[in-house]
PDB file of C-alpha atoms in Angstrom:
ATOM      1  CA  MET C   1     -11.495  13.322  13.270  1.00 38.00           C
ATOM      2  CA  ASP C   2     -14.250  11.256  14.824  1.00 39.00           C
ATOM      3  CA  GLN C   3     -12.462   7.991  15.488  1.00 40.00           C
ATOM      4  CA  ARG C   4     -15.787   6.252  16.173  1.00 37.00           C
ATOM      5  CA  VAL C   5     -16.404   6.157  12.422  1.00 41.00           C
ATOM      6  CA  VAL C   6     -14.841   2.875  11.286  1.00 45.00           C
ATOM      7  CA  PRO C   7     -15.682   2.293   7.614  1.00 48.00           C
ATOM      8  CA  THR C   8     -15.417  -1.099   5.942  1.00 55.00           C
ATOM      9  CA  TRP C   9     -15.470  -2.163   2.303  1.00 60.00           C
ATOM     10  CA  PRO C  10     -17.591  -3.233   0.625  1.00 63.00           C
ATOM     11  CA  ALA C  11     -19.817  -0.773   2.441  1.00 67.00           C
ATOM     12  CA  SER C  12     -23.602  -0.716   2.446  1.00 84.00           C
ATOM     13  CA  VAL C  13     -23.947   2.657   4.177  1.00 89.00           C
ATOM     14  CA  ASP C  14     -21.925   5.865   4.494  1.00 92.00           C
ATOM     15  CA  PRO C  15     -20.992   7.431   7.873  1.00 92.00           C
ATOM     16  CA  PHE C  16     -24.494   8.945   8.123  1.00 92.00           C
ATOM     17  CA  GLY C  17     -26.297   5.691   7.350  1.00 91.00           C
ATOM     18  CA  ARG C  18     -27.143   6.628   3.756  1.00 93.00           C
ATOM     19  CA  GLU C  19     -27.367   3.625   1.447  1.00 93.00           C
ATOM     20  CA  VAL C  20     -24.421   2.854  -0.830  1.00 94.00           C
ATOM     21  CA  GLN C  21     -25.355   0.698  -3.826  1.00 93.00           C
ATOM     22  CA  ARG C  22     -23.312  -1.093  -6.462  1.00 92.00           C
ATOM     23  CA  PHE C  23     -23.587  -1.428 -10.240  1.00 94.00           C
ATOM     24  CA  GLN C  24     -21.564  -3.807 -12.404  1.00 92.00           C
ATOM     25  CA  ASN C  25     -21.203  -4.453 -16.118  1.00 92.00           C
ATOM     26  CA  ASP C  26     -19.116  -7.171 -17.774  1.00 90.00           C
ATOM     27  CA  GLN C  27     -15.872  -5.268 -17.120  1.00 87.00           C
ATOM     28  CA  ALA C  28     -16.033  -3.449 -13.808  1.00 92.00           C
ATOM     29  CA  SER C  29     -18.185  -1.980 -11.064  1.00 94.00           C
ATOM     30  CA  LEU C  30     -18.997   1.344  -9.484  1.00 95.00           C
ATOM     31  CA  GLU C  31     -20.606   2.315  -6.184  1.00 95.00           C
ATOM     32  CA  PHE C  32     -23.257   4.997  -6.005  1.00 96.00           C
ATOM     33  CA  MET C  33     -25.555   6.839  -3.645  1.00 96.00           C
ATOM     34  CA  VAL C  34     -28.908   8.423  -4.502  1.00 97.00           C
ATOM     35  CA  VAL C  35     -30.177  11.350  -2.421  1.00 97.00           C
ATOM     36  CA  GLY C  36     -33.467  12.904  -3.492  1.00 96.00           C
ATOM     37  CA  ALA C  37     -36.754  12.027  -5.142  1.00 95.00           C
ATOM     38  CA  ARG C  38     -36.601  10.117  -8.424  1.00 90.00           C
ATOM     39  CA  GLN C  39     -38.816  12.667 -10.208  1.00 94.00           C
ATOM     40  CA  LEU C  40     -36.164  15.368  -9.715  1.00 98.00           C
ATOM     41  CA  ARG C  41     -33.631  15.946 -12.490  1.00 98.00           C
ATOM     42  CA  PRO C  42     -30.597  13.650 -11.960  1.00 98.00           C
ATOM     43  CA  LEU C  43     -27.303  15.321 -11.069  1.00 98.00           C
ATOM     44  CA  VAL C  44     -24.653  12.614 -11.489  1.00 98.00           C
ATOM     45  CA  ILE C  45     -21.297  13.441  -9.852  1.00 98.00           C
ATOM     46  CA  LEU C  46     -18.206  11.360 -10.648  1.00 98.00           C
ATOM     47  CA  GLN C  47     -15.871  11.278  -7.667  1.00 98.00           C
ATOM     48  CA  SER C  48     -12.128  11.783  -8.178  1.00 96.00           C
ATOM     49  CA  LEU C  49      -8.814  11.069  -6.499  1.00 94.00           C
ATOM     50  CA  ASP C  50      -8.643  14.603  -5.118  1.00 90.00           C
ATOM     51  CA  ILE C  51     -12.107  14.498  -3.541  1.00 93.00           C
ATOM     52  CA  CYS C  52     -13.516  10.983  -3.250  1.00 93.00           C
ATOM     53  CA  CYS C  53     -15.956  11.516  -0.392  1.00 95.00           C
ATOM     54  CA  TRP C  54     -19.738  11.126  -0.471  1.00 97.00           C
ATOM     55  CA  PRO C  55     -21.638  14.429  -0.728  1.00 97.00           C
ATOM     56  CA  ALA C  56     -22.452  16.370   2.422  1.00 97.00           C
ATOM     57  CA  GLU C  57     -26.072  16.394   3.552  1.00 96.00           C
ATOM     58  CA  SER C  58     -26.167  20.185   3.193  1.00 96.00           C
ATOM     59  CA  PHE C  59     -25.153  19.904  -0.471  1.00 98.00           C
ATOM     60  CA  CYS C  60     -27.858  17.327  -1.132  1.00 98.00           C
ATOM     61  CA  GLN C  61     -30.457  19.484   0.601  1.00 97.00           C
ATOM     62  CA  ALA C  62     -29.481  22.458  -1.571  1.00 97.00           C
ATOM     63  CA  ALA C  63     -29.647  20.240  -4.658  1.00 98.00           C
ATOM     64  CA  ASN C  64     -33.086  18.906  -3.811  1.00 97.00           C
ATOM     65  CA  ALA C  65     -34.368  22.426  -3.129  1.00 97.00           C
ATOM     66  CA  ALA C  66     -33.059  23.465  -6.558  1.00 97.00           C
ATOM     67  CA  GLY C  67     -34.851  20.541  -8.236  1.00 97.00           C
ATOM     68  CA  PHE C  68     -32.025  18.006  -8.539  1.00 98.00           C
ATOM     69  CA  CYS C  69     -31.633  14.428  -7.314  1.00 98.00           C
ATOM     70  CA  VAL C  70     -27.979  13.826  -6.363  1.00 98.00           C
ATOM     71  CA  ILE C  71     -26.350  10.611  -7.581  1.00 98.00           C
ATOM     72  CA  SER C  72     -22.755  10.384  -6.369  1.00 98.00           C
ATOM     73  CA  VAL C  73     -20.586   7.789  -8.138  1.00 98.00           C
ATOM     74  CA  ARG C  74     -17.412   6.188  -6.749  1.00 97.00           C
ATOM     75  CA  ARG C  75     -15.525   4.865  -9.759  1.00 97.00           C
ATOM     76  CA  PRO C  76     -13.316   1.790 -10.396  1.00 96.00           C
ATOM     77  CA  GLY C  77     -10.246   1.558  -8.180  1.00 95.00           C
ATOM     78  CA  PHE C  78     -12.001   3.215  -5.230  1.00 95.00           C
ATOM     79  CA  GLY C  79     -14.028   1.657  -2.427  1.00 92.00           C
ATOM     80  CA  ALA C  80     -14.815  -1.977  -3.210  1.00 89.00           C
ATOM     81  CA  ASN C  81     -14.434  -1.482  -6.978  1.00 93.00           C
ATOM     82  CA  SER C  82     -11.607  -3.263  -8.792  1.00 92.00           C
ATOM     83  CA  PRO C  83      -9.238  -1.066 -10.836  1.00 94.00           C
ATOM     84  CA  LEU C  84     -10.050  -0.189 -14.436  1.00 96.00           C
ATOM     85  CA  THR C  85      -7.316   2.001 -15.866  1.00 96.00           C
ATOM     86  CA  ASP C  86      -8.818   2.798 -19.256  1.00 96.00           C
ATOM     87  CA  ARG C  87     -10.733   6.010 -19.930  1.00 97.00           C
ATOM     88  CA  GLU C  88     -12.965   4.636 -22.672  1.00 97.00           C
ATOM     89  CA  SER C  89     -13.900   1.589 -20.598  1.00 97.00           C
ATOM     90  CA  GLN C  90     -14.745   3.749 -17.593  1.00 97.00           C
ATOM     91  CA  ALA C  91     -16.867   5.996 -19.812  1.00 97.00           C
ATOM     92  CA  GLY C  92     -18.639   2.895 -21.103  1.00 97.00           C
ATOM     93  CA  LEU C  93     -19.293   1.760 -17.540  1.00 97.00           C
ATOM     94  CA  VAL C  94     -20.879   5.119 -16.702  1.00 98.00           C
ATOM     95  CA  ARG C  95     -23.034   4.989 -19.834  1.00 97.00           C
ATOM     96  CA  ASN C  96     -24.153   1.443 -18.955  1.00 97.00           C
ATOM     97  CA  PHE C  97     -25.065   2.686 -15.481  1.00 97.00           C
ATOM     98  CA  LEU C  98     -27.155   5.577 -16.838  1.00 98.00           C
ATOM     99  CA  GLU C  99     -28.952   3.205 -19.194  1.00 97.00           C
ATOM    100  CA  GLU C 100     -29.581   0.528 -16.567  1.00 96.00           C
ATOM    101  CA  LYS C 101     -31.021   3.087 -14.143  1.00 96.00           C
ATOM    102  CA  ASP C 102     -33.007   4.709 -16.981  1.00 96.00           C
ATOM    103  CA  LEU C 103     -31.710   8.184 -16.152  1.00 97.00           C
ATOM    104  CA  GLN C 104     -32.774  10.914 -18.569  1.00 96.00           C
ATOM    105  CA  ASP C 105     -31.736  14.546 -19.091  1.00 97.00           C
ATOM    106  CA  VAL C 106     -28.749  13.990 -16.827  1.00 98.00           C
ATOM    107  CA  ILE C 107     -26.525  16.777 -15.562  1.00 98.00           C
ATOM    108  CA  LEU C 108     -23.117  15.104 -15.476  1.00 98.00           C
ATOM    109  CA  VAL C 109     -20.517  16.646 -13.148  1.00 98.00           C
ATOM    110  CA  GLY C 110     -16.811  15.881 -13.270  1.00 98.00           C
ATOM    111  CA  LEU C 111     -14.473  16.626 -10.382  1.00 97.00           C
ATOM    112  CA  GLY C 112     -10.713  16.908 -10.857  1.00 93.00           C
ATOM    113  CA  SER C 113      -9.341  13.629 -12.190  1.00 95.00           C
ATOM    114  CA  SER C 114     -12.777  12.327 -13.213  1.00 97.00           C
ATOM    115  CA  ASN C 115     -13.189  15.028 -15.875  1.00 97.00           C
ATOM    116  CA  PRO C 116     -11.604  12.978 -18.710  1.00 97.00           C
ATOM    117  CA  ILE C 117     -14.289  10.343 -18.094  1.00 98.00           C
ATOM    118  CA  CYS C 118     -17.017  12.998 -18.282  1.00 97.00           C
ATOM    119  CA  GLU C 119     -15.494  14.334 -21.498  1.00 97.00           C
ATOM    120  CA  ARG C 120     -15.800  10.944 -23.134  1.00 97.00           C
ATOM    121  CA  VAL C 121     -19.324  10.295 -21.935  1.00 97.00           C
ATOM    122  CA  MET C 122     -20.442  13.686 -23.234  1.00 96.00           C
ATOM    123  CA  LEU C 123     -18.589  13.495 -26.563  1.00 96.00           C
ATOM    124  CA  SER C 124     -19.999  10.003 -27.185  1.00 95.00           C
ATOM    125  CA  GLY C 125     -23.280  11.680 -28.093  1.00 92.00           C
ATOM    126  CA  ASP C 126     -25.214   9.804 -25.410  1.00 93.00           C
ATOM    127  CA  SER C 127     -28.726  11.284 -25.557  1.00 94.00           C
ATOM    128  CA  ARG C 128     -29.159  10.775 -21.814  1.00 96.00           C
ATOM    129  CA  ILE C 129     -26.708  13.608 -21.092  1.00 97.00           C
ATOM    130  CA  GLY C 130     -28.487  16.949 -21.028  1.00 97.00           C
ATOM    131  CA  PHE C 131     -25.667  19.097 -19.666  1.00 98.00           C
ATOM    132  CA  THR C 132     -22.102  18.630 -18.410  1.00 98.00           C
ATOM    133  CA  VAL C 133     -20.160  20.542 -15.752  1.00 98.00           C
ATOM    134  CA  PHE C 134     -16.363  20.331 -15.572  1.00 98.00           C
ATOM    135  CA  ALA C 135     -15.361  21.350 -12.034  1.00 97.00           C
ATOM    136  CA  ASN C 136     -11.752  21.936 -10.961  1.00 92.00           C
ATOM    137  CA  CYS C 137     -10.567  20.678 -14.332  1.00 92.00           C
ATOM    138  CA  GLY C 138      -7.178  21.162 -15.968  1.00 87.00           C
ATOM    139  CA  PHE C 139      -7.907  20.015 -19.525  1.00 94.00           C
ATOM    140  CA  ASN C 140      -4.505  20.267 -21.282  1.00 93.00           C
ATOM    141  CA  TYR C 141      -3.081  23.018 -19.105  1.00 90.00           C
ATOM    142  CA  ASP C 142       0.264  21.980 -17.588  1.00 82.00           C
ATOM    143  CA  GLN C 143      -0.668  22.237 -13.927  1.00 79.00           C
ATOM    144  CA  ALA C 144       2.169  20.281 -12.302  1.00 71.00           C
ATOM    145  CA  ASN C 145       3.712  23.404 -10.769  1.00 74.00           C
ATOM    146  CA  GLU C 146       0.379  24.532  -9.322  1.00 75.00           C
ATOM    147  CA  PHE C 147       0.504  21.907  -6.588  1.00 73.00           C
ATOM    148  CA  GLN C 148       1.856  23.129  -3.277  1.00 73.00           C
ATOM    149  CA  PRO C 149       3.882  22.598  -1.192  1.00 72.00           C
ATOM    150  CA  GLU C 150       6.789  21.692  -3.454  1.00 77.00           C
ATOM    151  CA  TRP C 151       7.249  18.222  -1.981  1.00 74.00           C
ATOM    152  CA  ILE C 152       3.724  17.254  -3.071  1.00 75.00           C
ATOM    153  CA  SER C 153       4.356  18.554  -6.585  1.00 76.00           C
ATOM    154  CA  LYS C 154       7.568  16.522  -6.814  1.00 81.00           C
ATOM    155  CA  ALA C 155       5.866  13.404  -5.439  1.00 77.00           C
ATOM    156  CA  LEU C 156       3.094  13.644  -8.038  1.00 78.00           C
ATOM    157  CA  GLN C 157       5.554  14.159 -10.889  1.00 80.00           C
ATOM    158  CA  GLN C 158       7.663  11.254  -9.637  1.00 85.00           C
ATOM    159  CA  ALA C 159       4.561   9.054  -9.645  1.00 80.00           C
ATOM    160  CA  LEU C 160       4.146   9.576 -13.380  1.00 81.00           C
ATOM    161  CA  SER C 161       7.814   9.036 -14.217  1.00 84.00           C
ATOM    162  CA  SER C 162       7.728   5.211 -14.011  1.00 86.00           C
ATOM    163  CA  PRO C 163       5.907   2.335 -12.264  1.00 86.00           C
ATOM    164  CA  ALA C 164       8.608   2.390  -9.593  1.00 89.00           C
ATOM    165  CA  GLY C 165       8.072   6.130  -9.136  1.00 86.00           C
ATOM    166  CA  GLY C 166       4.359   5.500  -8.700  1.00 85.00           C
ATOM    167  CA  ARG C 167       5.000   2.898  -6.009  1.00 91.00           C
ATOM    168  CA  LEU C 168       7.409   5.163  -4.135  1.00 88.00           C
ATOM    169  CA  SER C 169       5.067   8.173  -4.245  1.00 87.00           C
ATOM    170  CA  LEU C 170       2.054   6.188  -3.087  1.00 88.00           C
ATOM    171  CA  MET C 171       4.083   4.584  -0.292  1.00 88.00           C
ATOM    172  CA  ALA C 172       5.172   8.044   0.840  1.00 84.00           C
ATOM    173  CA  LEU C 173       1.605   9.366   0.865  1.00 83.00           C
ATOM    174  CA  LYS C 174       0.286   6.364   2.775  1.00 84.00           C
ATOM    175  CA  SER C 175       3.156   6.627   5.268  1.00 84.00           C
ATOM    176  CA  SER C 176       2.317  10.311   5.754  1.00 80.00           C
ATOM    177  CA  TRP C 177      -1.295   9.419   6.549  1.00 78.00           C
ATOM    178  CA  GLY C 178      -0.062   6.905   9.109  1.00 77.00           C
ATOM    179  CA  ILE C 179       2.608   9.100  10.705  1.00 79.00           C
ATOM    180  CA  PHE C 180       1.071  12.591  10.631  1.00 79.00           C
ATOM    181  CA  GLY C 181      -2.642  11.790  10.774  1.00 78.00           C
ATOM    182  CA  GLN C 182      -5.477  11.196   8.346  1.00 80.00           C
ATOM    183  CA  THR C 183      -5.898  14.778   7.157  1.00 85.00           C
ATOM    184  CA  TRP C 184      -2.269  15.956   7.035  1.00 83.00           C
ATOM    185  CA  VAL C 185      -1.733  15.420   3.292  1.00 83.00           C
ATOM    186  CA  PHE C 186      -5.041  17.070   2.393  1.00 86.00           C
ATOM    187  CA  GLU C 187      -4.391  19.995   4.716  1.00 87.00           C
ATOM    188  CA  ASN C 188      -1.104  20.594   2.888  1.00 84.00           C
ATOM    189  CA  LEU C 189      -2.471  20.010  -0.603  1.00 83.00           C
ATOM    190  CA  TRP C 190      -5.563  22.169  -0.016  1.00 86.00           C
ATOM    191  CA  ARG C 191      -3.918  24.982   1.943  1.00 85.00           C
ATOM    192  CA  LYS C 192      -4.148  27.538  -0.889  1.00 84.00           C
ATOM    193  CA  SER C 193      -7.947  27.513  -0.454  1.00 91.00           C
ATOM    194  CA  LEU C 194      -9.560  28.528   2.825  1.00 94.00           C
ATOM    195  CA  GLY C 195     -12.795  27.071   1.494  1.00 95.00           C
ATOM    196  CA  ASP C 196     -11.256  23.652   0.928  1.00 94.00           C
ATOM    197  CA  ILE C 197      -9.807  23.635   4.442  1.00 95.00           C
ATOM    198  CA  ALA C 198     -13.215  24.652   5.807  1.00 95.00           C
ATOM    199  CA  PHE C 199     -14.861  21.781   3.922  1.00 96.00           C
ATOM    200  CA  LEU C 200     -12.260  19.351   5.263  1.00 94.00           C
ATOM    201  CA  ARG C 201     -12.809  20.446   8.856  1.00 94.00           C
ATOM    202  CA  ASN C 202     -16.594  20.799   8.660  1.00 96.00           C
ATOM    203  CA  ASN C 203     -17.105  17.304   7.216  1.00 96.00           C
ATOM    204  CA  PRO C 204     -14.855  15.085   9.345  1.00 94.00           C
ATOM    205  CA  GLU C 205     -16.950  11.912   9.066  1.00 94.00           C
ATOM    206  CA  LEU C 206     -17.136  12.006   5.280  1.00 95.00           C
ATOM    207  CA  MET C 207     -13.468  12.880   4.859  1.00 93.00           C
ATOM    208  CA  TYR C 208     -12.361  10.250   7.387  1.00 91.00           C
ATOM    209  CA  GLU C 209     -14.254   7.574   5.440  1.00 93.00           C
ATOM    210  CA  ALA C 210     -12.729   8.731   2.150  1.00 93.00           C
ATOM    211  CA  ILE C 211      -9.144   9.016   3.424  1.00 91.00           C
ATOM    212  CA  SER C 212      -9.380   5.682   5.250  1.00 90.00           C
ATOM    213  CA  MET C 213     -10.572   4.109   2.004  1.00 91.00           C
ATOM    214  CA  LEU C 214      -7.589   5.563   0.120  1.00 91.00           C
ATOM    215  CA  GLN C 215      -5.180   4.396   2.791  1.00 88.00           C
ATOM    216  CA  ALA C 216      -6.579   0.867   2.791  1.00 88.00           C
ATOM    217  CA  ARG C 217      -7.558   0.349  -0.845  1.00 89.00           C
ATOM    218  CA  LEU C 218      -5.775   2.710  -3.263  1.00 92.00           C
ATOM    219  CA  ASP C 219      -3.311   0.815  -5.472  1.00 94.00           C
ATOM    220  CA  VAL C 220      -0.526   1.991  -7.771  1.00 94.00           C
ATOM    221  CA  PRO C 221      -2.361   1.476 -11.106  1.00 94.00           C
ATOM    222  CA  THR C 222      -5.362   3.532  -9.954  1.00 95.00           C
ATOM    223  CA  PHE C 223      -3.136   6.178  -8.362  1.00 92.00           C
ATOM    224  CA  THR C 224      -1.065   6.725 -11.500  1.00 94.00           C
ATOM    225  CA  PHE C 225      -4.118   6.501 -13.778  1.00 95.00           C
ATOM    226  CA  GLU C 226      -5.904   9.239 -11.842  1.00 95.00           C
ATOM    227  CA  LEU C 227      -2.809  11.443 -11.767  1.00 91.00           C
ATOM    228  CA  GLY C 228      -2.398  10.940 -15.492  1.00 92.00           C
ATOM    229  CA  ASN C 229      -6.008  12.021 -15.994  1.00 93.00           C
ATOM    230  CA  ALA C 230      -5.238  15.266 -14.182  1.00 89.00           C
ATOM    231  CA  LEU C 231      -1.678  16.017 -15.301  1.00 88.00           C
ATOM    232  CA  ASN C 232      -1.155  14.513 -18.760  1.00 90.00           C
ATOM    233  CA  ASP C 233      -2.492  15.968 -21.998  1.00 93.00           C
ATOM    234  CA  ASP C 234      -5.643  14.297 -23.266  1.00 95.00           C
ATOM    235  CA  PRO C 235      -5.650  13.678 -27.054  1.00 94.00           C
ATOM    236  CA  ILE C 236      -9.453  13.839 -27.197  1.00 96.00           C
ATOM    237  CA  LEU C 237      -9.333  17.582 -26.402  1.00 97.00           C
ATOM    238  CA  SER C 238      -8.929  18.958 -29.908  1.00 97.00           C
ATOM    239  CA  ASP C 239      -9.539  22.623 -30.705  1.00 97.00           C
ATOM    240  CA  GLY C 240     -13.252  23.446 -30.582  1.00 97.00           C
ATOM    241  CA  CYS C 241     -14.315  19.924 -29.581  1.00 97.00           C
ATOM    242  CA  PHE C 242     -16.938  21.287 -27.135  1.00 97.00           C
ATOM    243  CA  ARG C 243     -18.273  24.014 -29.414  1.00 96.00           C
ATOM    244  CA  GLY C 244     -22.068  23.877 -29.503  1.00 92.00           C
ATOM    245  CA  VAL C 245     -22.180  21.259 -26.735  1.00 94.00           C
ATOM    246  CA  PRO C 246     -24.249  22.066 -23.600  1.00 97.00           C
ATOM    247  CA  ALA C 247     -21.463  22.312 -21.018  1.00 97.00           C
ATOM    248  CA  MET C 248     -19.650  24.702 -18.710  1.00 97.00           C
ATOM    249  CA  THR C 249     -16.504  24.947 -16.607  1.00 97.00           C
ATOM    250  CA  VAL C 250     -16.540  25.783 -12.881  1.00 97.00           C
ATOM    251  CA  SER C 251     -13.632  26.831 -10.693  1.00 96.00           C
ATOM    252  CA  GLY C 252     -13.052  28.786  -7.486  1.00 95.00           C
ATOM    253  CA  THR C 253     -11.878  32.346  -6.977  1.00 95.00           C
ATOM    254  CA  GLU C 254      -9.480  31.021  -4.325  1.00 93.00           C
ATOM    255  CA  THR C 255      -7.316  29.230  -6.881  1.00 91.00           C
ATOM    256  CA  THR C 256      -4.123  30.806  -8.242  1.00 88.00           C
ATOM    257  CA  GLY C 257      -3.965  33.467 -10.941  1.00 91.00           C
ATOM    258  CA  SER C 258      -1.811  31.235 -13.149  1.00 90.00           C
ATOM    259  CA  TRP C 259      -4.400  28.419 -12.879  1.00 89.00           C
ATOM    260  CA  LYS C 260      -7.180  30.846 -13.822  1.00 93.00           C
ATOM    261  CA  ASN C 261      -5.251  32.076 -16.860  1.00 94.00           C
ATOM    262  CA  GLY C 262      -4.439  28.532 -17.948  1.00 93.00           C
ATOM    263  CA  ILE C 263      -7.941  27.143 -17.619  1.00 94.00           C
ATOM    264  CA  GLU C 264      -9.539  30.214 -19.200  1.00 96.00           C
ATOM    265  CA  LYS C 265      -7.333  29.777 -22.283  1.00 96.00           C
ATOM    266  CA  GLU C 266      -8.196  26.096 -22.415  1.00 96.00           C
ATOM    267  CA  ALA C 267     -11.944  26.742 -22.117  1.00 96.00           C
ATOM    268  CA  LYS C 268     -11.727  29.221 -24.997  1.00 97.00           C
ATOM    269  CA  ARG C 269      -9.647  26.842 -27.113  1.00 97.00           C
ATOM    270  CA  LEU C 270     -12.126  24.007 -26.597  1.00 97.00           C
ATOM    271  CA  GLY C 271     -15.183  26.116 -27.388  1.00 97.00           C
ATOM    272  CA  LEU C 272     -16.622  26.334 -23.870  1.00 97.00           C
ATOM    273  CA  PRO C 273     -18.281  29.412 -22.322  1.00 96.00           C
ATOM    274  CA  PRO C 274     -16.164  31.602 -20.005  1.00 96.00           C
ATOM    275  CA  VAL C 275     -15.203  29.880 -16.747  1.00 97.00           C
ATOM    276  CA  ALA C 276     -17.719  30.403 -13.928  1.00 97.00           C
ATOM    277  CA  TYR C 277     -16.029  31.200 -10.607  1.00 97.00           C
ATOM    278  CA  LEU C 278     -17.539  30.411  -7.202  1.00 97.00           C
ATOM    279  CA  SER C 279     -16.509  32.340  -4.119  1.00 96.00           C
ATOM    280  CA  SER C 280     -15.303  29.565  -1.800  1.00 96.00           C
ATOM    281  CA  GLY C 281     -13.367  26.372  -2.402  1.00 94.00           C
ATOM    282  CA  ASP C 282     -11.054  25.036  -5.063  1.00 93.00           C
ATOM    283  CA  MET C 283     -10.931  21.241  -5.208  1.00 92.00           C
ATOM    284  CA  ALA C 284     -14.135  21.094  -3.131  1.00 96.00           C
ATOM    285  CA  VAL C 285     -15.640  24.116  -4.881  1.00 96.00           C
ATOM    286  CA  ILE C 286     -19.069  22.716  -5.786  1.00 98.00           C
ATOM    287  CA  TYR C 287     -19.597  21.417  -2.256  1.00 97.00           C
ATOM    288  CA  GLN C 288     -18.258  24.452  -0.458  1.00 97.00           C
ATOM    289  CA  SER C 289     -20.237  26.891  -2.660  1.00 97.00           C
ATOM    290  CA  ALA C 290     -23.317  24.733  -3.174  1.00 97.00           C
ATOM    291  CA  SER C 291     -25.931  27.508  -3.403  1.00 97.00           C
ATOM    292  CA  GLU C 292     -23.856  29.451  -5.938  1.00 97.00           C
ATOM    293  CA  PHE C 293     -23.216  26.268  -7.890  1.00 98.00           C
ATOM    294  CA  PHE C 294     -26.896  25.498  -8.311  1.00 98.00           C
ATOM    295  CA  GLU C 295     -27.644  29.099  -9.231  1.00 97.00           C
ATOM    296  CA  ILE C 296     -25.130  29.133 -12.085  1.00 97.00           C
ATOM    297  CA  VAL C 297     -26.238  25.711 -13.302  1.00 97.00           C
ATOM    298  CA  ALA C 298     -29.874  26.856 -13.322  1.00 95.00           C
ATOM    299  CA  ASP C 299     -28.876  29.973 -15.270  1.00 95.00           C
ATOM    300  CA  ALA C 300     -26.971  27.896 -17.821  1.00 95.00           C
ATOM    301  CA  LEU C 301     -29.737  25.377 -18.508  1.00 92.00           C
TER     302      LEU C 301
END
């Protein structure tokens, strides 16, 4: 890691000097970054607990070349944003943001634990949403045993067992960052995907900023809320709820066979098209396989 990068919050720029802005409604705030010309179609990405870094310059360049303006959103509980542990309220905040910025024909992209927020924004019938992408999503597939190594899986399950379990698990993760180094937890959590490890190592400044932010700012309510988004069943996901809705699911070929089977069954149950697989990456799949990602999105529009 480049130790010269010393992020602070609230931040006005990312490690590359790109402007970080802030939006607030009457309940909460979010931070966002815009990369690309305003006349390009907006691609709004909601960051998640599992990958809360700003987008790489190479990803933004690929997006702009494909005709998209990247708008990366850091949600409540991350960065300088106060916690907001309610899915509907977070969805309302995102909708307020889209309205305030007068964004039209938006491609909304969820990553990991931000997908339940995307689901609610899309299912609200907001006319500003033109298409939705669920990346590295679990929906209602029981994915607790997918996390490796076993100690991480147990720590995540403990976090959801009780408020005390959440405090203990978060303390253990933060201690691990301090004892073993900034990237140690991510290197363990992401080790099933060579693409994720490559993204981690090829983007040290962005990942250092994100991990430092988690170490300094992540609190127990946000931690358990985000884990619940990823690991607990979501009652909004009724059979066929996405049928006829312009949306797709994206995952990586590097993920496990059991994950693929689980998410494919969920996509079918919910009325989504077959899962689109990209060749490199799992949690960081859209960033690691940027060119493929924009090709499949273009084909789906």
